[in-house]
Coordinates of N, CA and C in Angstrom, one line a residue:
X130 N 0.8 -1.2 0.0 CA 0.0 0.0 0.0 C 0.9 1.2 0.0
X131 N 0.4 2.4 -0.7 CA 0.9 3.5 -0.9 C 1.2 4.3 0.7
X132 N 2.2 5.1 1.3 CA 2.3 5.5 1.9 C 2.4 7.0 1.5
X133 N 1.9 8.0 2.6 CA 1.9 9.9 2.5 C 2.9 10.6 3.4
X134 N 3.1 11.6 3.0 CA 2.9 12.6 4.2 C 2.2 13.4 3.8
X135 N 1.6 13.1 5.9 CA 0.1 13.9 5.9 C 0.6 15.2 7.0
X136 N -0.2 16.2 6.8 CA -0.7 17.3 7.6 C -2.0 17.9 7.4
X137 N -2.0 18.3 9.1 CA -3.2 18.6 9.2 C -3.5 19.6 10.9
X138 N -4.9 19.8 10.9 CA -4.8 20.8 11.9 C -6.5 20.9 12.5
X139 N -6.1 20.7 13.6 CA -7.6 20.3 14.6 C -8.2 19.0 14.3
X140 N -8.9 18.7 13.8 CA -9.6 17.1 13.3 C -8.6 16.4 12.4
X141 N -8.3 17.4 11.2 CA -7.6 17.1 10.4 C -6.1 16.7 10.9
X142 N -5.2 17.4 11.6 CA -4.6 16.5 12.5 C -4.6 15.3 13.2
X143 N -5.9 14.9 13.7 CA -6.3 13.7 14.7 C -6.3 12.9 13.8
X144 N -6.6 12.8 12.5 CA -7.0 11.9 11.3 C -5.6 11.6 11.0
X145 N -4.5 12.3 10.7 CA -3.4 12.1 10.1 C -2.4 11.5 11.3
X146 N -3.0 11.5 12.7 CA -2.3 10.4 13.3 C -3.1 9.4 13.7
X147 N -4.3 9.3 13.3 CA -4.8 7.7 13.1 C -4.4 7.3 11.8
X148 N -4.4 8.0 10.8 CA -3.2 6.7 9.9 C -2.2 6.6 9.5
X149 N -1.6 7.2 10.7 CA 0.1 7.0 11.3 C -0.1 5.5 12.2
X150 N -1.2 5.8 13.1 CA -1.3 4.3 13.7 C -1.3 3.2 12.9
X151 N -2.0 3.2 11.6 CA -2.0 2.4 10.6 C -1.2 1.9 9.7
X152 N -0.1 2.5 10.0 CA 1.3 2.7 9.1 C 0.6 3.0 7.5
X153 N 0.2 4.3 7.6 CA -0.1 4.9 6.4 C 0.8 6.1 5.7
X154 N 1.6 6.3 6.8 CA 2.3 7.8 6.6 C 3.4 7.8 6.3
X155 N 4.3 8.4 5.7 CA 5.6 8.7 5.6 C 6.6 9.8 6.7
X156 N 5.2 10.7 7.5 CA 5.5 11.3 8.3 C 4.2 12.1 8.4
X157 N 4.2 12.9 9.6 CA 2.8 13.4 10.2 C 3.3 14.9 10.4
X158 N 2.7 15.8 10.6 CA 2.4 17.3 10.5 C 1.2 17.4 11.3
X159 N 0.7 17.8 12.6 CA -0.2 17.4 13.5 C -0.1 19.4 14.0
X160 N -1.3 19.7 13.5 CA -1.2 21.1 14.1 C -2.6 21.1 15.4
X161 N -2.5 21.4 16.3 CA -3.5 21.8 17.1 C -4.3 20.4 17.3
X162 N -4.1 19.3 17.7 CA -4.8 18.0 17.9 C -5.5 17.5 18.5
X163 N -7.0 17.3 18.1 CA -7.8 17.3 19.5 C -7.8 15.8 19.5
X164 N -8.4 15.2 20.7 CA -8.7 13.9 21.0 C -8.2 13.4 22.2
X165 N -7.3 14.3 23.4 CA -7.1 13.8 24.5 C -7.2 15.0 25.4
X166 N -8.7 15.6 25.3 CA -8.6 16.2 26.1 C -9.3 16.0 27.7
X167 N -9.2 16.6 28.6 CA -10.3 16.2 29.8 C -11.7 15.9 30.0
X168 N -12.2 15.1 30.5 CA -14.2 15.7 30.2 C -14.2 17.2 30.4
X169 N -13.9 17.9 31.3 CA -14.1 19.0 31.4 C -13.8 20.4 30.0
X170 N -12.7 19.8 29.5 CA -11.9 20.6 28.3 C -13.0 20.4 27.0
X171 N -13.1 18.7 27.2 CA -14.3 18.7 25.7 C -15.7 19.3 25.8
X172 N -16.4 19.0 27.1 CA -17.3 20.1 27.2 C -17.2 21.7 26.8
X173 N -16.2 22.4 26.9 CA -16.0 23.5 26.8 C -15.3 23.9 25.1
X174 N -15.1 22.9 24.6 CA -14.5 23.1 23.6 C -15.7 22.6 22.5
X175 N -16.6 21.7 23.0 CA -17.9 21.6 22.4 C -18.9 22.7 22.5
X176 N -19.0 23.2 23.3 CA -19.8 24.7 23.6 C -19.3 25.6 22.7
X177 N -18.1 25.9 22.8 CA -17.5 27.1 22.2 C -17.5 26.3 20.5
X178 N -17.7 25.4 19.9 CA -17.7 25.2 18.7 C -19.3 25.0 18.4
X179 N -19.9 25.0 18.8 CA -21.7 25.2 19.0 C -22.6 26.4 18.8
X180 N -21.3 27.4 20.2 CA -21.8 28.5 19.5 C -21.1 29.9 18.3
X181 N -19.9 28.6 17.6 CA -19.7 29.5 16.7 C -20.6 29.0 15.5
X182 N -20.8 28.2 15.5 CA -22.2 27.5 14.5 C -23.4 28.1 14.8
X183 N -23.6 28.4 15.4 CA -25.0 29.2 15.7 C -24.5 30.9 15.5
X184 N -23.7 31.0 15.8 CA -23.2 32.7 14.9 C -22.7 32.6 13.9
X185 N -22.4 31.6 13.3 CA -22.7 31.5 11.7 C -24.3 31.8 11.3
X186 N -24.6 30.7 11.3 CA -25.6 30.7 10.8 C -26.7 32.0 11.2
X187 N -26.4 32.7 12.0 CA -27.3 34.2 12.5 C -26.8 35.3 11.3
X188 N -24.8 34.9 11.1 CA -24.7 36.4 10.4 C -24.4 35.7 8.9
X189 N -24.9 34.3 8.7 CA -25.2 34.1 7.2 C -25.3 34.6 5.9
X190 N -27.1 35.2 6.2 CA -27.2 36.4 5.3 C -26.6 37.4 5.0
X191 N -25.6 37.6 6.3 CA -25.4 38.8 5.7 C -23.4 38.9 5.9
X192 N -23.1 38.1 5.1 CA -21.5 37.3 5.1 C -21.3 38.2 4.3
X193 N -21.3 38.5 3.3 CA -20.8 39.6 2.7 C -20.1 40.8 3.3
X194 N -21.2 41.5 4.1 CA -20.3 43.0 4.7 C -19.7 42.6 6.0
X195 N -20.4 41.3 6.8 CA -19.2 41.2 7.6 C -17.9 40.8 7.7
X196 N -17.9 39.8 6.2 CA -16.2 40.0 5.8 C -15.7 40.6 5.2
X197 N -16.8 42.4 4.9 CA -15.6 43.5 4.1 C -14.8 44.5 4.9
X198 N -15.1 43.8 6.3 CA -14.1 45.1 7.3 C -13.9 44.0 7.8
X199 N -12.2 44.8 8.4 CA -11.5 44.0 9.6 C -12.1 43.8 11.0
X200 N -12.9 44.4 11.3 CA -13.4 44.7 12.8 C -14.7 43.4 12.7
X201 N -15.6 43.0 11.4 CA -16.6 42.1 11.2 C -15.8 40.8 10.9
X202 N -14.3 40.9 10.6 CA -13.8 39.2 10.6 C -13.3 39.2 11.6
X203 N -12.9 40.3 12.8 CA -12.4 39.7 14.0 C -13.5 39.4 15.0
X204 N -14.8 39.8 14.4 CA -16.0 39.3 15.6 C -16.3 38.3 15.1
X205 N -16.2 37.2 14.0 CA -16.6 36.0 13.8 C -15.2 35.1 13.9
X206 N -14.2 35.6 13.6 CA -13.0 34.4 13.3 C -12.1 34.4 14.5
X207 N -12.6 36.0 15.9 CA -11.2 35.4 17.3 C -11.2 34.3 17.7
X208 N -12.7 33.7 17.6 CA -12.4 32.4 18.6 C -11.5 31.4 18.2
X209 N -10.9 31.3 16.6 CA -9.7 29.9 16.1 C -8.6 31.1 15.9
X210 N -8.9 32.6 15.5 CA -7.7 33.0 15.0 C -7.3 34.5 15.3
X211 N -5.8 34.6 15.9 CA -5.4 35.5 16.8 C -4.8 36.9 15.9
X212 N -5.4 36.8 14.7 CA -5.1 38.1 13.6 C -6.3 37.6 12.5
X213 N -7.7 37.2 12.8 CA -8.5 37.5 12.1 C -8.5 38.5 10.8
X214 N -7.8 39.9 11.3 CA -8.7 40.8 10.6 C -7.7 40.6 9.2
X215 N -6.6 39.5 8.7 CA -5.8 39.5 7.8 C -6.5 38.6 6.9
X216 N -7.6 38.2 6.8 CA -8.2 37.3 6.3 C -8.7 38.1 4.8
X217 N -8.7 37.6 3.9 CA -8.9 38.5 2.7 C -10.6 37.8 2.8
X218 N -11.2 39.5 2.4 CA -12.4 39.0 2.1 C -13.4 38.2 1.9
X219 N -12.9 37.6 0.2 CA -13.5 36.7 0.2 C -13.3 35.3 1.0
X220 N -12.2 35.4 1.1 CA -12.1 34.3 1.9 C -12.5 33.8 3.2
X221 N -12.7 35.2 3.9 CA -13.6 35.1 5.1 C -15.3 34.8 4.9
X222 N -15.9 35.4 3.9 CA -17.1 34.8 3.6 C -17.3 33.9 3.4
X223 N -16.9 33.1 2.0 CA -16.7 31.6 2.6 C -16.7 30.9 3.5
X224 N -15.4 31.2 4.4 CA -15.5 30.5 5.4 C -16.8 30.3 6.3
X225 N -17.4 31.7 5.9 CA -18.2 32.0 7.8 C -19.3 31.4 6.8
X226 N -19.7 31.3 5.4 CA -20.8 30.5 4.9 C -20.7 29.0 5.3
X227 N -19.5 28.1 4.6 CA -19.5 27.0 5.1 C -19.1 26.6 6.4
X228 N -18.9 27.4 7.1 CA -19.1 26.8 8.7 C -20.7 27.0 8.9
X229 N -22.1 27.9 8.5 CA -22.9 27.5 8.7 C -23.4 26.5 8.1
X230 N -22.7 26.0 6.9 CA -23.6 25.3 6.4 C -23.1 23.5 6.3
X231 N -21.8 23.2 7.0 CA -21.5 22.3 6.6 C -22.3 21.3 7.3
X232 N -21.9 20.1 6.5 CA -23.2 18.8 6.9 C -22.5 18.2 8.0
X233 N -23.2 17.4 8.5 CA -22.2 16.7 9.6 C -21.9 17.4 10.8
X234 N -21.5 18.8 10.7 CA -21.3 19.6 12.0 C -21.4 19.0 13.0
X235 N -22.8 19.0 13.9 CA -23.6 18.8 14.8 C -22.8 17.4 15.5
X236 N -23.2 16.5 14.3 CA -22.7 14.9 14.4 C -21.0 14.9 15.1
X237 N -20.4 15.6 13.9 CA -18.7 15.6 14.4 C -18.7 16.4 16.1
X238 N -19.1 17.3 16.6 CA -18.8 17.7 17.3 C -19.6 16.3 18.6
X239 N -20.4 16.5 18.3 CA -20.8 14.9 19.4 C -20.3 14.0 19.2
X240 N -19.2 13.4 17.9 CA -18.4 12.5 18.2 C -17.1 12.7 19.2
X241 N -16.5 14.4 19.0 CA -15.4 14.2 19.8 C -15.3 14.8 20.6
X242 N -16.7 14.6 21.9 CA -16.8 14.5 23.0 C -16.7 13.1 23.8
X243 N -16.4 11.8 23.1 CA -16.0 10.4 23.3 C -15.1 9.8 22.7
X244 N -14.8 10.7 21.5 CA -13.4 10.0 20.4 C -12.1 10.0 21.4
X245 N -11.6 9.3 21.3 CA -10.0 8.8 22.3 C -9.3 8.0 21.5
X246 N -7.8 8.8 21.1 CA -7.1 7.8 19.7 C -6.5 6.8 20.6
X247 N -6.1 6.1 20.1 CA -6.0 4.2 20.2 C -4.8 4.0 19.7
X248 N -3.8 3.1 20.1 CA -2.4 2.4 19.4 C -1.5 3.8 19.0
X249 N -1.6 4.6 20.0 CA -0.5 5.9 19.5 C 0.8 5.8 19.6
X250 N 1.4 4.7 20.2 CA 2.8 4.1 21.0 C 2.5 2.7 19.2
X251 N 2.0 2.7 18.1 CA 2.7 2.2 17.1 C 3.2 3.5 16.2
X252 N 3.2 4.0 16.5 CA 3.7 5.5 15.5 C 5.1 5.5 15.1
X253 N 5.9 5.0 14.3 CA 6.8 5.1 14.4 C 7.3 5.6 13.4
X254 N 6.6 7.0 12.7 CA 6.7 7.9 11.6 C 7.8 9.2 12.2
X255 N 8.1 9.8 11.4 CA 8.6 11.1 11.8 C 6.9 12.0 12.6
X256 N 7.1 12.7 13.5 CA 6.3 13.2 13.4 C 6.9 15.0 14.3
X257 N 5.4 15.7 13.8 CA 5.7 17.1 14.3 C 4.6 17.6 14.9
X258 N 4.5 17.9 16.1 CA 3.3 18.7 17.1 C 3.5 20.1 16.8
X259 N 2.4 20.8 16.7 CA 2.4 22.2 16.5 C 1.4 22.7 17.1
X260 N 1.8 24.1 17.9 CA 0.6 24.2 19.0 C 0.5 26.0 19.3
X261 N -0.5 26.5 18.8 CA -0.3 28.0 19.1 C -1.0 28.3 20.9
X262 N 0.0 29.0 21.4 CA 0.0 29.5 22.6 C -1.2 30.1 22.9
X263 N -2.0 30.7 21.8 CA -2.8 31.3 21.7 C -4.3 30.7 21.5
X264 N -4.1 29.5 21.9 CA -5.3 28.6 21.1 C -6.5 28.4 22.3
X265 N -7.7 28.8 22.2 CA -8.6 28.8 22.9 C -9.4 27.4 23.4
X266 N -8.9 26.9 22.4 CA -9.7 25.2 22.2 C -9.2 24.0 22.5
X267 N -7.8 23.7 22.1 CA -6.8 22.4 22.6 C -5.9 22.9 22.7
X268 N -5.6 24.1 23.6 CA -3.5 24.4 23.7 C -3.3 23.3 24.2
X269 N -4.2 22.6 25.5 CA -3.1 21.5 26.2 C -3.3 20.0 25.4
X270 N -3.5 20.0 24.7 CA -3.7 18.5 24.5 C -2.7 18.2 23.5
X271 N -2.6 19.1 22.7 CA -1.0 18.7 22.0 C 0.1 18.2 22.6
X272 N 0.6 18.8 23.7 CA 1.8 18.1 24.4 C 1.6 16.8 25.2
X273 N 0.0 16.4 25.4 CA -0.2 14.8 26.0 C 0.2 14.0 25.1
X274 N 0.4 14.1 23.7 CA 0.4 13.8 22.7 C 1.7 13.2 22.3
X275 N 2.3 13.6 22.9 CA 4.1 13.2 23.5 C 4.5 12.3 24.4
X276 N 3.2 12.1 25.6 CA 3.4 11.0 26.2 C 3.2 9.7 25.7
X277 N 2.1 9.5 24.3 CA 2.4 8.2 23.6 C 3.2 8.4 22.1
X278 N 3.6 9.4 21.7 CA 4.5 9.3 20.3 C 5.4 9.9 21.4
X279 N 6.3 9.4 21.6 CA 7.8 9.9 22.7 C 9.0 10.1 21.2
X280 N 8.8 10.2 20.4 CA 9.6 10.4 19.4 C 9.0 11.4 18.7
X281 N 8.0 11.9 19.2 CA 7.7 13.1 18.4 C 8.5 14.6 18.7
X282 N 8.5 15.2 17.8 CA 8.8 16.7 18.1 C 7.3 17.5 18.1
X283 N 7.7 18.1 19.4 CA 6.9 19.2 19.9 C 7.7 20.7 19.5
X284 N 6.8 21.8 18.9 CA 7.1 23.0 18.9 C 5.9 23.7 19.4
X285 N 6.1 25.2 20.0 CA 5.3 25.8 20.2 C 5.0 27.1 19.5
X286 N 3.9 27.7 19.1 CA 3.8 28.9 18.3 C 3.4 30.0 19.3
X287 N 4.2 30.8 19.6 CA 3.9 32.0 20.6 C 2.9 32.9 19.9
X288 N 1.4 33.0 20.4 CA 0.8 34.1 20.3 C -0.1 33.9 19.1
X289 N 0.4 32.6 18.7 CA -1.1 32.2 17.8 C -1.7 31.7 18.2
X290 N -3.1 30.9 17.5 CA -4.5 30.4 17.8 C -4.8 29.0 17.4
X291 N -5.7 28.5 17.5 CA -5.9 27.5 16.5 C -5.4 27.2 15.1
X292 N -5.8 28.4 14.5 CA -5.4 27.9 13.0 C -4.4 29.0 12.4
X293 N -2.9 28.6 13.0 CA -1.8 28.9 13.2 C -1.3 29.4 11.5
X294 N -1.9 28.5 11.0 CA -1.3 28.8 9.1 C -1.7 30.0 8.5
X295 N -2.9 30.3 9.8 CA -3.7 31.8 8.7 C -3.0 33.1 9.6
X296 N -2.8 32.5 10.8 CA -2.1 33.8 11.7 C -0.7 34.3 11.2
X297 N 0.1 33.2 10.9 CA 1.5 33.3 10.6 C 1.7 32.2 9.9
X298 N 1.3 32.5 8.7 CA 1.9 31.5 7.6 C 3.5 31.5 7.1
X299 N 4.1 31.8 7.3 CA 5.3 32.0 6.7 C 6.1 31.1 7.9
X300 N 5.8 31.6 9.0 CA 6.3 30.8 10.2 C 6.1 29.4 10.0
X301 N 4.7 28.9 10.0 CA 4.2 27.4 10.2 C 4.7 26.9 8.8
X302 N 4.6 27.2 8.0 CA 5.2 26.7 6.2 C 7.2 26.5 6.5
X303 N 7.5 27.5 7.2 CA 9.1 27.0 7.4 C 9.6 25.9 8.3
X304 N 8.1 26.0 9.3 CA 8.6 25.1 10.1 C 8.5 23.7 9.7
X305 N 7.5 23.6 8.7 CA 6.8 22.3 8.0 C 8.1 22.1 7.3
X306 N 8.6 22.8 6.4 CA 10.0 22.6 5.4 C 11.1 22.2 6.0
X307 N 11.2 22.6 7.2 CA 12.5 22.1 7.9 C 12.0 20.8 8.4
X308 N 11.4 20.5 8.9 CA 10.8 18.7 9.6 C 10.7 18.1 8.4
X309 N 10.0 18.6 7.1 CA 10.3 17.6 6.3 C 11.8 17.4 5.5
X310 N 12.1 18.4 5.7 CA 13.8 17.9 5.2 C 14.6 16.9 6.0
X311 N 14.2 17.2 6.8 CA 14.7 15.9 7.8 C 14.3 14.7 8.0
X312 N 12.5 15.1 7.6 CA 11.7 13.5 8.0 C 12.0 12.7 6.4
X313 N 12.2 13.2 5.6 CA 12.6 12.9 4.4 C 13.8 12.0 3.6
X314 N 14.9 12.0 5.0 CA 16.2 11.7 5.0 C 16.1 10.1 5.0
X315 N 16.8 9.3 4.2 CA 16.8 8.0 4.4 C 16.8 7.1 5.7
X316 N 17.1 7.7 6.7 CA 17.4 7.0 8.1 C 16.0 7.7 9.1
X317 N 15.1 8.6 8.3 CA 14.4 8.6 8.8 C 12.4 8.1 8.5
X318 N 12.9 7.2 7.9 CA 12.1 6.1 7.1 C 11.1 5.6 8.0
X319 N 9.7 5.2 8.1 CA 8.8 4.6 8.7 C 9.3 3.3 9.0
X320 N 9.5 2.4 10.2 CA 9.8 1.6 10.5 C 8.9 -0.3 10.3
X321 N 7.5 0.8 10.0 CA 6.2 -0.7 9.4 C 6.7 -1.2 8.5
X322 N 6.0 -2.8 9.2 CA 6.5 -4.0 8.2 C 5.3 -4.2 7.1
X323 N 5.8 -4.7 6.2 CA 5.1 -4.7 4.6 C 4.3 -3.9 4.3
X324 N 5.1 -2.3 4.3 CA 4.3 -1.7 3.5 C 5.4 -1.0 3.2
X325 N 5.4 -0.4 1.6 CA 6.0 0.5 1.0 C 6.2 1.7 0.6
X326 N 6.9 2.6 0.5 CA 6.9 3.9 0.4 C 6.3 4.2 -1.5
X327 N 6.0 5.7 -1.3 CA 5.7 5.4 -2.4 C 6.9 6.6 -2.9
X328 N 6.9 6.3 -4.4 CA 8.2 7.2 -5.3 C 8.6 8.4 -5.0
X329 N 9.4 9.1 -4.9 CA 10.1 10.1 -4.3 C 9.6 11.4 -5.3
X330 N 9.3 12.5 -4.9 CA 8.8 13.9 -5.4 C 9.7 14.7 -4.9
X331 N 9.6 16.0 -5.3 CA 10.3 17.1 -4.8 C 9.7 17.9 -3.9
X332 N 10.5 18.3 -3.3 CA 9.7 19.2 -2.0 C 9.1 20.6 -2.4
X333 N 8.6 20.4 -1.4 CA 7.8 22.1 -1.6 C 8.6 23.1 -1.2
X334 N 7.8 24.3 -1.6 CA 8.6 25.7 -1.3 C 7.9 26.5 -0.3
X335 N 8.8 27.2 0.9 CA 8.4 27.7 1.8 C 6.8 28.8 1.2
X336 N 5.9 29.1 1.8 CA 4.8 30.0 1.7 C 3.5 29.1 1.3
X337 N 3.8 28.0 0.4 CA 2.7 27.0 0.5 C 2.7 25.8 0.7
X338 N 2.1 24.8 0.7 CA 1.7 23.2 1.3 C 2.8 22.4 1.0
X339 N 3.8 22.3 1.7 CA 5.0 21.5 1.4 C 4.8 20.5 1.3
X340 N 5.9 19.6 -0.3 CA 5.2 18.7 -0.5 C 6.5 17.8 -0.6
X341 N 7.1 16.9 -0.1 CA 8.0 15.8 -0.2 C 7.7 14.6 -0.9
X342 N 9.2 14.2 -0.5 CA 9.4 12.7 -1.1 C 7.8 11.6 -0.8
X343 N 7.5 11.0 -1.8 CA 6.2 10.6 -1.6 C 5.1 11.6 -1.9
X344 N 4.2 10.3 -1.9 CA 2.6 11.3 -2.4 C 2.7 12.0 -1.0
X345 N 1.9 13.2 -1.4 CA 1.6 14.0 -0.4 C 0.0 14.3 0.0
X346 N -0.8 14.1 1.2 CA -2.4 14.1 1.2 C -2.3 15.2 2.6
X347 N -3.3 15.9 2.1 CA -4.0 16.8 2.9 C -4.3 16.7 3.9
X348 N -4.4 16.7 5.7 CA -5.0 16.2 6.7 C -6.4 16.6 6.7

């Protein structure tokens, strides 16, 4: 079977180290990772993602002018992100549309108030924790995350949020380039038995989705 490297960030991270557990990966990119947090943390982290869905869906209609000023993207986007107001327009509308509208919502967030990842001590990928200081939602659960991948690297991002790539992109994209030049290196190879890597690509360039040796998949 083909192996990746994956990255990803919030869900999308928790996904890319369940198929690290699988020996799917060629290496992992794990930004902001939920799935170990306290009952008390997922309650709160369930609430606060509940009611950004319900203030989606209030300023809906009217997505347009609230993502044409800086002051209307920092009242919908502070809660994941600690420079909102850098968000280009349209791309803030979007977003604040499909966050009201995406399907499943409701479901996903009632799943990961019981999701708990499994077999994290088979991981034996390169991997990278990434954790903004500034994160409202899982700052602490990233570094438990170390107690069952003990070979992972942990970094921290001072004074970002959740979704660290839109706060400081240039930061999180260098940091990704440097782990993968490394995780890339022949001696730092996935250690699973019968499965194979897949053909070697060129890496990416700092500012967008770095892409290495192997297919590369999205978290």
């Amino acid at each position: 079977m083909a192996q990746f490297h994956v990255a990803g960030y919030s869900l999308g991270a928790r996904v890319a180290l369940e198929l690290a557990t699988r020996g799917r990966t060629l290496s992992v990119i794990a930004i902001a990772p939920d799935g170990l947090g306290t009952p008390l943390e997922r309650v709160h982290q369930a609430a606060a993602l509940l009611t950004g869905r319900a203030l989606a869906t209030f300023l809906a209609p009217m997505a347009s002018q609230v993502a044409a000023t800086a002051a209307g993207r920092s009242l919908f986007f502070a809660m994941e992100r600690s420079r909102p107001w850098q968000l280009p327009a349209a791309d803030a509308r979007q977003l604040l549309l499909d966050f009201a509208e995406a399907p499943g919502y409701l479901e996903t967030v009632q799943a990961s108030m019981f999701d708990v990842p499994t077999r994290l001590e088979r991981i034996s990928c390169p991997v990278l924790l990434m954790q903004g200081t500034a994160d409202p939602l899982v700052s602490m659960q990233s570094p438990r995350f170390v107690a069952f991948v003990r070979h992972a690297q942990m970094h921290w991002l001072p004074g970002l949020s959740h979704v660290p790539i839109s706060d400081d992109p240039q930061l999180v994209a260098s940091r990704m380039v440097a782990f993968l030049t490394t995780a890339t290196q022949p001696g730092m190879r996935p250690r699973a038995v019968g499965l194979r890597s897949a053909p070697h690509r060129a890496a990416g360039r700092p500012g967008r989705r770095p892409r290495s040796r192997g297919r590369t998949a999205a978290g």
